Short mmCIF file of C-alpha atoms and ligand atoms in Angstrom, two decimals:
data_model
loop_
_atom_site.label_atom_id
_atom_site.label_comp_id
_atom_site.label_asym_id
_atom_site.label_seq_id
_atom_site.Cartn_x
_atom_site.Cartn_y
_atom_site.Cartn_z
CA MET A 1414 -114.48 -120.64 22.57
CA ASN A 1415 -110.98 -119.29 22.08
CA ALA A 1416 -109.39 -122.67 21.55
CA ALA A 1417 -108.85 -122.70 17.79
CA ALA A 1418 -105.65 -121.06 16.58
CA PRO A 1419 -106.45 -118.10 14.30
CA GLN A 1420 -106.22 -119.13 10.70
CA LEU A 1421 -104.03 -117.08 8.42
CA ILE A 1422 -106.22 -115.69 5.72
CA GLU A 1423 -104.09 -112.78 4.49
CA ALA A 1424 -103.20 -114.52 1.23
CA SER A 1425 -106.86 -115.15 0.44
CA SER A 1426 -107.54 -111.74 -1.14
CA PRO A 1427 -105.52 -111.81 -4.38
CA HIS A 1428 -107.82 -109.30 -6.06
CA VAL A 1429 -107.94 -106.68 -3.33
CA MET A 1430 -105.29 -104.02 -3.84
CA ASN A 1431 -102.40 -104.44 -1.46
CA THR A 1432 -102.69 -101.18 0.49
CA TYR A 1433 -102.81 -102.41 4.09
CA GLY A 1434 -100.56 -104.45 6.33
CA ARG A 1435 -103.38 -106.51 7.78
CA VAL A 1436 -103.79 -108.54 10.93
CA PRO A 1437 -104.41 -112.11 9.68
CA ILE A 1438 -108.00 -112.38 10.86
CA ALA A 1439 -111.39 -111.52 9.34
CA LEU A 1440 -114.24 -110.40 11.57
CA SER A 1441 -117.68 -111.78 10.91
CA HIS A 1442 -119.92 -110.19 13.56
CA GLY A 1443 -119.98 -108.37 16.86
CA GLN A 1444 -122.05 -107.64 19.92
CA GLY A 1445 -121.29 -104.67 22.14
CA CYS A 1446 -117.52 -104.53 22.69
CA ARG A 1447 -116.97 -108.10 21.51
CA VAL A 1448 -116.35 -109.31 17.96
CA TRP A 1449 -115.95 -112.76 16.45
CA ASP A 1450 -113.81 -113.82 13.52
CA ILE A 1451 -114.84 -116.18 10.75
CA ASN A 1452 -113.33 -119.07 12.70
CA GLY A 1453 -115.48 -118.33 15.74
CA LYS A 1454 -112.70 -116.91 17.91
CA SER A 1455 -113.82 -113.92 20.00
CA TYR A 1456 -111.98 -110.67 20.70
CA LEU A 1457 -112.48 -107.73 23.01
CA ASP A 1458 -112.60 -104.64 20.83
CA ALA A 1459 -110.31 -101.88 22.14
CA LEU A 1460 -110.03 -100.19 18.74
CA ALA A 1461 -113.65 -99.66 17.61
CA GLY A 1462 -112.69 -99.75 13.94
CA ILE A 1463 -110.29 -96.84 14.59
CA ALA A 1464 -112.58 -94.71 16.78
CA VAL A 1465 -115.56 -95.35 14.51
CA ASN A 1466 -117.83 -97.79 16.34
CA THR A 1467 -118.89 -95.35 19.06
CA LEU A 1468 -121.77 -97.58 20.16
CA GLY A 1469 -119.91 -100.84 19.67
CA HIS A 1470 -121.47 -103.52 17.50
CA ASN A 1471 -125.10 -104.46 16.86
CA HIS A 1472 -126.40 -101.77 19.20
CA PRO A 1473 -130.01 -102.59 20.19
CA ARG A 1474 -131.30 -99.08 19.46
CA LEU A 1475 -129.07 -98.06 16.54
CA VAL A 1476 -129.65 -101.14 14.39
CA PRO A 1477 -133.49 -100.99 14.37
CA ALA A 1478 -133.31 -97.28 13.49
CA LEU A 1479 -131.02 -98.06 10.54
CA GLN A 1480 -133.27 -100.94 9.47
CA ASP A 1481 -136.23 -98.58 9.55
CA GLN A 1482 -134.31 -96.07 7.42
CA LEU A 1483 -133.30 -98.76 4.90
CA THR A 1484 -136.95 -99.50 4.21
CA LYS A 1485 -137.68 -95.79 3.63
CA ILE A 1486 -134.87 -94.25 1.59
CA ILE A 1487 -131.09 -94.81 1.53
CA HIS A 1488 -130.00 -92.12 -0.89
CA SER A 1489 -131.79 -89.27 -2.58
CA CYS A 1490 -128.94 -86.85 -3.62
CA ASN A 1491 -128.43 -83.20 -2.92
CA TYR A 1492 -130.64 -81.95 -5.76
CA TYR A 1493 -133.35 -82.24 -3.12
CA HIS A 1494 -133.76 -81.28 0.50
CA VAL A 1495 -132.78 -84.01 2.96
CA PRO A 1496 -134.65 -83.47 6.25
CA GLY A 1497 -132.12 -85.58 8.16
CA GLN A 1498 -129.40 -83.05 7.27
CA GLU A 1499 -131.25 -80.27 9.05
CA GLN A 1500 -131.92 -82.56 12.00
CA LEU A 1501 -128.29 -83.60 12.43
CA ALA A 1502 -126.96 -80.11 11.67
CA THR A 1503 -129.24 -78.62 14.34
CA LYS A 1504 -127.86 -81.09 16.87
CA LEU A 1505 -124.21 -80.48 15.91
CA VAL A 1506 -124.74 -76.72 16.07
CA GLU A 1507 -126.25 -77.08 19.54
CA LEU A 1508 -123.39 -79.28 20.79
CA SER A 1509 -120.60 -77.19 19.29
CA GLY A 1510 -121.97 -73.69 19.76
CA MET A 1511 -121.18 -73.10 16.08
CA SER A 1512 -123.64 -72.27 13.31
CA ASN A 1513 -123.70 -74.26 10.02
CA VAL A 1514 -122.79 -77.74 8.78
CA PHE A 1515 -121.70 -79.28 5.47
CA PHE A 1516 -122.00 -83.07 5.20
CA CYS A 1517 -119.69 -85.49 3.42
CA SER A 1518 -118.74 -89.13 3.88
CA THR A 1519 -115.19 -89.41 5.27
CA GLY A 1520 -112.57 -87.63 7.33
CA LEU A 1521 -110.35 -86.60 4.45
CA GLU A 1522 -113.37 -85.19 2.64
CA ALA A 1523 -114.25 -83.09 5.67
CA ASN A 1524 -110.66 -81.83 5.84
CA GLU A 1525 -110.53 -81.19 2.10
CA ALA A 1526 -113.60 -78.96 2.57
CA VAL A 1527 -111.89 -77.21 5.49
CA LEU A 1528 -108.90 -76.43 3.27
CA LYS A 1529 -111.14 -75.13 0.47
CA LEU A 1530 -113.06 -72.99 2.98
CA ALA A 1531 -109.83 -71.52 4.34
CA ARG A 1532 -108.53 -70.74 0.85
CA LYS A 1533 -111.78 -69.10 -0.22
CA PHE A 1534 -111.86 -67.12 3.01
CA GLY A 1535 -108.52 -65.70 1.84
CA HIS A 1536 -109.58 -65.11 -1.76
CA ASP A 1537 -112.73 -63.34 -0.58
CA LYS A 1538 -110.55 -60.79 1.17
CA GLY A 1539 -108.12 -60.40 -1.72
CA ILE A 1540 -105.39 -62.87 -0.79
CA GLU A 1541 -104.33 -64.57 -4.03
CA ASN A 1542 -101.93 -67.10 -2.48
CA PRO A 1543 -103.50 -68.14 0.80
CA GLN A 1544 -101.34 -70.11 3.24
CA ILE A 1545 -102.48 -72.42 5.99
CA VAL A 1546 -100.50 -73.26 9.11
CA VAL A 1547 -100.28 -77.03 9.79
CA TYR A 1548 -98.35 -79.11 12.29
CA GLU A 1549 -95.52 -81.58 12.58
CA ARG A 1550 -96.74 -85.18 12.86
CA ALA A 1551 -100.28 -84.16 11.83
CA PHE A 1552 -102.56 -86.56 9.98
CA HIS A 1553 -105.40 -85.16 7.92
CA GLY A 1554 -106.02 -87.83 5.27
CA ARG A 1555 -104.69 -89.36 2.06
CA SER A 1556 -106.01 -87.16 -0.74
CA ILE A 1557 -103.34 -85.04 -2.39
CA ALA A 1558 -104.29 -81.88 -0.45
CA THR A 1559 -104.89 -83.52 2.92
CA LEU A 1560 -101.71 -85.58 2.46
CA SER A 1561 -99.87 -82.31 1.82
CA ALA A 1562 -101.24 -80.98 5.11
CA THR A 1563 -100.17 -84.19 6.85
CA GLY A 1564 -96.83 -84.01 8.66
CA ASN A 1565 -95.42 -87.40 7.74
CA GLU A 1566 -92.82 -87.70 4.97
CA LYS A 1567 -93.15 -91.48 4.91
CA LEU A 1568 -96.80 -91.17 3.86
CA GLN A 1569 -96.01 -88.44 1.32
CA LYS A 1570 -93.13 -90.30 -0.32
CA GLY A 1571 -93.89 -91.24 -3.92
CA PHE A 1572 -96.82 -88.87 -4.29
CA GLY A 1573 -95.14 -85.54 -4.91
CA PRO A 1574 -95.39 -82.81 -5.82
CA MET A 1575 -97.29 -81.86 -2.71
CA VAL A 1576 -99.87 -79.08 -2.83
CA PRO A 1577 -98.27 -75.73 -1.93
CA GLY A 1578 -99.68 -73.24 0.56
CA PHE A 1579 -98.82 -74.86 3.88
CA ILE A 1580 -96.56 -73.59 6.65
CA ARG A 1581 -95.51 -76.28 9.13
CA VAL A 1582 -94.88 -75.62 12.82
CA PRO A 1583 -94.19 -77.71 15.94
CA LEU A 1584 -96.92 -78.48 18.50
CA ASN A 1585 -97.52 -76.42 21.63
CA ASP A 1586 -95.04 -73.66 20.77
CA ILE A 1587 -96.81 -70.32 20.38
CA GLU A 1588 -93.53 -68.46 19.74
CA ALA A 1589 -92.71 -70.83 16.87
CA LEU A 1590 -96.15 -70.14 15.37
CA LYS A 1591 -95.66 -66.37 15.66
CA LYS A 1592 -92.19 -66.60 14.16
CA ALA A 1593 -93.25 -68.82 11.24
CA THR A 1594 -96.02 -66.38 10.30
CA ALA A 1595 -94.32 -63.09 11.16
CA GLY A 1596 -94.97 -60.37 8.58
CA ASN A 1597 -96.73 -62.84 6.24
CA PRO A 1598 -99.94 -61.26 4.94
CA ASN A 1599 -100.99 -64.47 3.14
CA VAL A 1600 -101.77 -66.57 6.21
CA VAL A 1601 -105.49 -67.36 6.34
CA ALA A 1602 -105.87 -70.21 8.82
CA VAL A 1603 -104.35 -72.47 11.46
CA PHE A 1604 -105.32 -76.15 11.19
CA PHE A 1605 -104.64 -78.94 13.69
CA GLU A 1606 -105.95 -81.95 15.58
CA THR A 1607 -106.71 -81.19 19.25
CA ILE A 1608 -105.12 -84.54 20.05
CA GLN A 1609 -103.10 -85.97 17.17
CA GLY A 1610 -104.27 -89.52 16.56
CA GLU A 1611 -102.13 -91.18 13.87
CA GLY A 1612 -99.18 -89.01 14.96
CA GLY A 1613 -99.03 -90.86 18.29
CA ILE A 1614 -101.75 -89.44 20.61
CA ASN A 1615 -100.11 -86.02 20.98
CA PRO A 1616 -102.35 -83.52 22.78
CA MET A 1617 -102.31 -79.77 22.25
CA ARG A 1618 -102.07 -78.14 25.66
CA ALA A 1619 -105.03 -76.06 26.86
CA GLU A 1620 -102.94 -72.89 27.27
CA TYR A 1621 -101.63 -73.33 23.74
CA LEU A 1622 -105.15 -73.77 22.34
CA ARG A 1623 -106.27 -70.58 24.07
CA ALA A 1624 -103.23 -68.69 22.82
CA VAL A 1625 -103.84 -69.84 19.23
CA ARG A 1626 -107.50 -68.88 19.52
CA GLU A 1627 -106.47 -65.40 20.61
CA LEU A 1628 -103.90 -65.07 17.83
CA CYS A 1629 -106.39 -66.19 15.17
CA THR A 1630 -108.94 -63.64 16.33
CA GLU A 1631 -106.33 -60.90 16.46
CA ARG A 1632 -104.96 -61.65 12.97
CA ASP A 1633 -108.30 -62.50 11.34
CA TRP A 1634 -107.28 -66.12 10.63
CA LEU A 1635 -109.68 -69.05 10.69
CA LEU A 1636 -109.06 -71.42 13.56
CA CYS A 1637 -109.72 -74.82 11.98
CA ILE A 1638 -109.72 -78.00 14.07
CA ASP A 1639 -109.63 -81.58 12.83
CA GLU A 1640 -111.72 -83.46 15.41
CA VAL A 1641 -112.15 -86.47 13.13
CA GLN A 1642 -110.59 -88.81 15.71
CA SER A 1643 -110.72 -86.83 18.97
CA GLY A 1644 -114.32 -85.63 18.53
CA MET A 1645 -117.71 -87.25 19.07
CA GLY A 1646 -117.37 -87.78 22.80
CA ARG A 1647 -114.21 -89.82 22.69
CA THR A 1648 -112.37 -87.64 25.21
CA GLY A 1649 -115.37 -87.12 27.49
CA LYS A 1650 -116.47 -83.85 25.84
CA TRP A 1651 -118.33 -83.73 22.55
CA PHE A 1652 -115.22 -82.22 20.97
CA ALA A 1653 -111.76 -82.37 22.53
CA HIS A 1654 -111.09 -78.62 22.13
CA GLN A 1655 -113.98 -77.96 24.53
CA TRP A 1656 -111.69 -79.02 27.38
CA ALA A 1657 -109.79 -75.77 26.75
CA GLY A 1658 -112.98 -73.69 26.64
CA ILE A 1659 -112.31 -72.47 23.11
CA LYS A 1660 -114.46 -72.44 20.00
CA PRO A 1661 -112.99 -72.94 16.53
CA ASP A 1662 -114.20 -71.21 13.37
CA VAL A 1663 -114.25 -74.48 11.45
CA MET A 1664 -114.27 -78.09 12.67
CA ALA A 1665 -114.00 -81.38 10.77
CA LEU A 1666 -115.81 -84.49 12.04
CA ALA A 1667 -116.15 -88.05 10.76
CA LYS A 1668 -115.13 -91.42 12.28
CA GLY A 1669 -117.38 -91.84 15.36
CA LEU A 1670 -120.22 -89.60 14.13
CA GLY A 1671 -122.19 -92.41 12.48
CA SER A 1672 -121.15 -95.32 14.70
CA GLY A 1673 -119.90 -97.21 11.63
CA VAL A 1674 -121.96 -95.77 8.79
CA PRO A 1675 -119.62 -93.62 6.65
CA ILE A 1676 -120.19 -89.94 7.40
CA GLY A 1677 -118.22 -86.72 7.63
CA ALA A 1678 -119.11 -83.16 8.53
CA VAL A 1679 -117.65 -79.68 8.48
CA VAL A 1680 -119.06 -77.46 11.19
CA ALA A 1681 -118.55 -73.71 10.76
CA GLY A 1682 -118.96 -70.78 13.11
CA PRO A 1683 -120.29 -67.37 11.99
CA LYS A 1684 -116.96 -66.33 10.47
CA ALA A 1685 -116.93 -69.29 8.07
CA ALA A 1686 -120.60 -70.18 7.70
CA ASN A 1687 -121.26 -68.23 4.49
CA ILE A 1688 -117.99 -68.71 2.60
CA PHE A 1689 -119.34 -71.53 0.43
CA GLN A 1690 -122.09 -70.48 -1.95
CA PRO A 1691 -124.10 -72.69 -4.34
CA GLY A 1692 -121.70 -74.32 -6.78
CA ASN A 1693 -118.59 -73.96 -4.60
CA HIS A 1694 -118.58 -77.43 -3.10
CA GLY A 1695 -120.50 -80.68 -3.05
CA THR A 1696 -120.41 -84.45 -2.97
CA THR A 1697 -122.82 -87.11 -4.19
CA PHE A 1698 -123.02 -89.25 -1.06
CA GLY A 1699 -122.71 -86.40 1.44
CA GLY A 1700 -125.67 -86.01 3.77
CA ASN A 1701 -127.53 -89.08 2.47
CA PRO A 1702 -130.58 -90.12 4.51
CA LEU A 1703 -128.99 -93.32 5.87
CA ALA A 1704 -125.86 -91.54 7.14
CA MET A 1705 -127.94 -88.73 8.62
CA ARG A 1706 -130.12 -91.23 10.48
CA ALA A 1707 -126.98 -92.93 11.81
CA GLY A 1708 -125.64 -89.59 13.06
CA VAL A 1709 -128.92 -88.49 14.64
CA GLU A 1710 -129.43 -91.83 16.41
CA THR A 1711 -125.79 -92.03 17.54
CA LEU A 1712 -126.02 -88.61 19.18
CA ARG A 1713 -129.42 -89.41 20.69
CA ILE A 1714 -128.18 -92.64 22.25
CA MET A 1715 -124.99 -90.99 23.49
CA GLU A 1716 -127.08 -88.36 25.29
CA GLU A 1717 -129.67 -90.81 26.62
CA ASP A 1718 -126.99 -93.08 28.03
CA GLY A 1719 -124.67 -90.36 29.34
CA LEU A 1720 -121.76 -91.66 27.29
CA LEU A 1721 -119.70 -88.47 27.59
CA ASP A 1722 -119.48 -88.74 31.36
CA HIS A 1723 -118.96 -92.44 31.03
CA ALA A 1724 -116.04 -91.98 28.60
CA ALA A 1725 -114.42 -89.44 30.92
CA LYS A 1726 -114.79 -91.66 34.00
CA LEU A 1727 -113.81 -94.92 32.33
CA GLY A 1728 -110.86 -93.17 30.69
CA ALA A 1729 -109.69 -91.90 34.07
CA HIS A 1730 -109.97 -95.41 35.49
CA VAL A 1731 -107.95 -96.93 32.64
CA ARG A 1732 -105.34 -94.21 32.96
CA ALA A 1733 -105.03 -94.74 36.70
CA VAL A 1734 -104.42 -98.46 36.20
CA LEU A 1735 -101.94 -97.86 33.37
CA ASP A 1736 -100.08 -95.23 35.40
CA ARG A 1737 -99.91 -97.54 38.40
CA GLU A 1738 -98.90 -100.66 36.47
CA LEU A 1739 -96.65 -99.18 33.77
CA GLY A 1740 -95.91 -95.60 34.83
CA SER A 1741 -92.51 -96.32 36.32
CA HIS A 1742 -91.51 -99.10 33.93
CA PRO A 1743 -88.20 -98.15 32.26
CA GLY A 1744 -89.52 -99.33 28.87
CA VAL A 1745 -92.54 -97.03 29.00
CA LYS A 1746 -91.73 -93.49 27.86
CA ASP A 1747 -95.12 -91.88 28.36
CA ILE A 1748 -98.83 -92.51 28.84
CA ARG A 1749 -101.00 -89.85 27.19
CA GLY A 1750 -104.44 -88.92 26.04
CA GLN A 1751 -107.86 -88.08 27.37
CA GLY A 1752 -110.99 -90.10 28.01
CA LEU A 1753 -111.03 -93.17 25.79
CA MET A 1754 -108.28 -91.94 23.47
CA ILE A 1755 -105.18 -93.32 25.12
CA GLY A 1756 -101.59 -93.79 23.97
CA ILE A 1757 -98.83 -95.75 25.69
CA GLU A 1758 -95.46 -94.84 24.22
CA LEU A 1759 -92.82 -97.53 24.56
CA SER A 1760 -89.08 -97.12 24.21
CA LYS A 1761 -89.00 -99.32 21.11
CA PRO A 1762 -91.16 -100.01 18.04
CA CYS A 1763 -94.02 -102.26 19.09
CA GLY A 1764 -96.02 -103.08 15.96
CA ALA A 1765 -95.55 -106.75 16.87
CA LEU A 1766 -97.97 -106.27 19.74
CA ILE A 1767 -100.93 -105.94 17.38
CA ASN A 1768 -100.83 -109.60 16.31
CA ARG A 1769 -99.88 -110.82 19.78
CA ALA A 1770 -102.85 -109.00 21.27
CA ALA A 1771 -105.13 -110.45 18.58
CA GLU A 1772 -103.88 -113.93 19.42
CA ALA A 1773 -104.71 -113.21 23.06
CA GLY A 1774 -108.21 -112.05 22.04
CA LEU A 1775 -107.75 -108.27 22.12
CA LEU A 1776 -107.94 -105.76 19.27
CA ILE A 1777 -105.64 -102.76 19.63
CA SER A 1778 -103.56 -100.60 17.32
CA VAL A 1779 -100.04 -99.23 17.33
CA THR A 1780 -99.37 -95.85 15.80
CA ALA A 1781 -96.24 -93.74 15.20
CA ASP A 1782 -94.23 -97.02 15.46
CA SER A 1783 -94.02 -97.16 19.23
CA VAL A 1784 -97.34 -95.97 20.65
CA ILE A 1785 -99.97 -98.51 21.72
CA ARG A 1786 -103.31 -96.89 20.98
CA LEU A 1787 -106.55 -97.69 22.80
CA LEU A 1788 -109.80 -96.39 21.27
CA PRO A 1789 -112.55 -98.65 22.63
CA PRO A 1790 -116.25 -98.15 21.92
CA LEU A 1791 -117.70 -95.54 24.30
CA ILE A 1792 -120.13 -98.17 25.64
CA MET A 1793 -117.31 -100.26 27.13
CA THR A 1794 -118.11 -101.27 30.73
CA GLN A 1795 -115.64 -101.07 33.59
CA ALA A 1796 -115.55 -104.88 33.71
CA GLU A 1797 -114.63 -104.95 30.02
CA ALA A 1798 -112.01 -102.23 30.55
CA ASP A 1799 -110.48 -104.33 33.33
CA GLU A 1800 -110.53 -107.34 31.03
CA MET A 1801 -108.79 -105.22 28.36
CA LEU A 1802 -106.09 -104.20 30.85
CA GLY A 1803 -105.78 -107.77 32.08
CA LEU A 1804 -105.03 -108.91 28.54
CA LEU A 1805 -102.81 -105.99 27.59
CA LEU A 1806 -100.55 -105.52 30.62
CA PRO A 1807 -98.87 -108.97 30.58
CA LEU A 1808 -98.29 -108.65 26.82
CA VAL A 1809 -96.60 -105.27 27.28
CA ARG A 1810 -94.45 -106.48 30.19
CA GLN A 1811 -93.43 -109.58 28.26
CA PHE A 1812 -92.63 -107.52 25.16
CA LEU A 1813 -90.51 -105.05 27.11
CA ALA A 1814 -88.63 -107.88 28.82
CA GLU A 1815 -87.42 -109.11 25.41
CA ALA A 1816 -84.09 -107.78 24.19
C1 LIG B 880 -108.77 -90.86 10.27
C2 LIG B 880 -108.44 -89.42 10.24
C3 LIG B 880 -108.58 -88.67 9.07
C4 LIG B 880 -108.96 -89.28 7.75
O1 LIG B 880 -110.22 -89.84 7.76
P1 LIG B 880 -110.66 -90.83 6.58
O2 LIG B 880 -112.10 -91.10 6.87
O3 LIG B 880 -109.79 -92.03 6.68
O4 LIG B 880 -110.45 -90.11 5.31
C5 LIG B 880 -108.33 -87.32 9.15
N1 LIG B 880 -107.96 -86.73 10.29
C6 LIG B 880 -107.82 -87.43 11.43
C7 LIG B 880 -107.44 -86.71 12.68
C8 LIG B 880 -108.04 -88.79 11.44
O5 LIG B 880 -107.86 -89.47 12.56
#
C-alpha cells in the first residue's frame, strides 16, 4: 500500500561520500516496472536506473540466466579467452554493421577508450597533437579526459586543468563545424551523443548526422558516437544514429547493455578496428563472464520480445499524449526525444518535481535544470505508460501554476 509517508533516510549514510543529491528513499526490490522502497511504498519506474534497467526488475528470463552464470564463473580476467566476449561481440557487430568490440564496465570507460582510439588513429598517421571535436552541453563521463570532453563548466569546476586536445562546437550546425576545423591538420575525430542525455535530451538532426558522416569520410576523421544513453534500443532502433541511416567508425555503449549488470563496450568499424594492439589498452573487469552473459541475454530477450518496435510504438503514444496535454501550455517550452528517451522542457527549473513525483509513487529525473526526463524500462506496457502519464501530468500542471 502507498499509505505510509516516505521516511527520510538521507542522513543515515554518514560514511558514504557525499557525492549525490539523493531522493530520500531507498529501494529494496522490484518487479517489472515497479519498485518498492524499504518502507514498503511502491513506485512506477520511469527512470530505469538512468536508462540501465532495459528489462525492468527481476526479469523472469534474465535472472535465471544470471543465476546460472554465478554458479559457473563470475570473473576470469583477460589473461584468458572469455567465450562470452566473442558471443556478445558477434551480436553487437551484427546489430551495428560494424566489425570489432572492446569490453569495459562503464560508460566513461567506453568513452575513455574512444578518446584513446582517436588519438592513436592520429599518431599512427603522424599527427603529434591530435584534436577531437566535441559539443556544447555534451556529457561523456567524469574521468579527467571524459570530463574534459563534457560541455558543462559546472561539472568541470574545481577539477582543472582540463585535458587539452578538444575543439568545441554547437549542435546541428555544419558550417560551425567546418569553420572550427578549417585548415587544421590535427583534427582526428568528431565525437558526440546522437541524442544528448544529461545535456537535456537534445537530438542531433538526421541531416546534420549525414553531413558530419560525409565530412568525416572526406577529411579522414573518425566519426565517434557516444550511444551510452541513447543506444540499446531506447529510441526504437538498436542505436539512435541508425534513424539517420549512418554508420559511425567508433561507438560507445554501456548503461542499458547489461540490464543492470555493469558493462561497457566500444564498437569499431573497419577504419578503427585495428588501432589498438596488444598492450595498448585493457581493464581488469572488462568483458567478465557475468557481464557478458547479462549482455547476451539482454539482447536475446529484446529480440525475442520485439522490444525495439515496442519502444518506438510506446514512445510515440507517450509523445502524442504529452503533445496533446502539454504541447500548448505556456510553461512548457518543448517536448523532445525519440522512443522511450523523452524530455519535457519547462520554462523554469523543475528539480523539485523529482521528490514530488516520488511522493506520488513515480520515479523520474530532471536534467539540465529544467528538463523532465523519462527513460522507462523498455518492457513498460501501455497501461503502465498511461499510469505514468496520469501521475506526471497533474504534478506538472500544478508545478507550472505556482508562481
Ligand atoms: C551516463 C553517460 C556516460 C557515463 O557513463 P558512466 O557509466 O556513468 O561512466 C557517458 N555518456 C553518456 C551519453 C551517458 O549518458
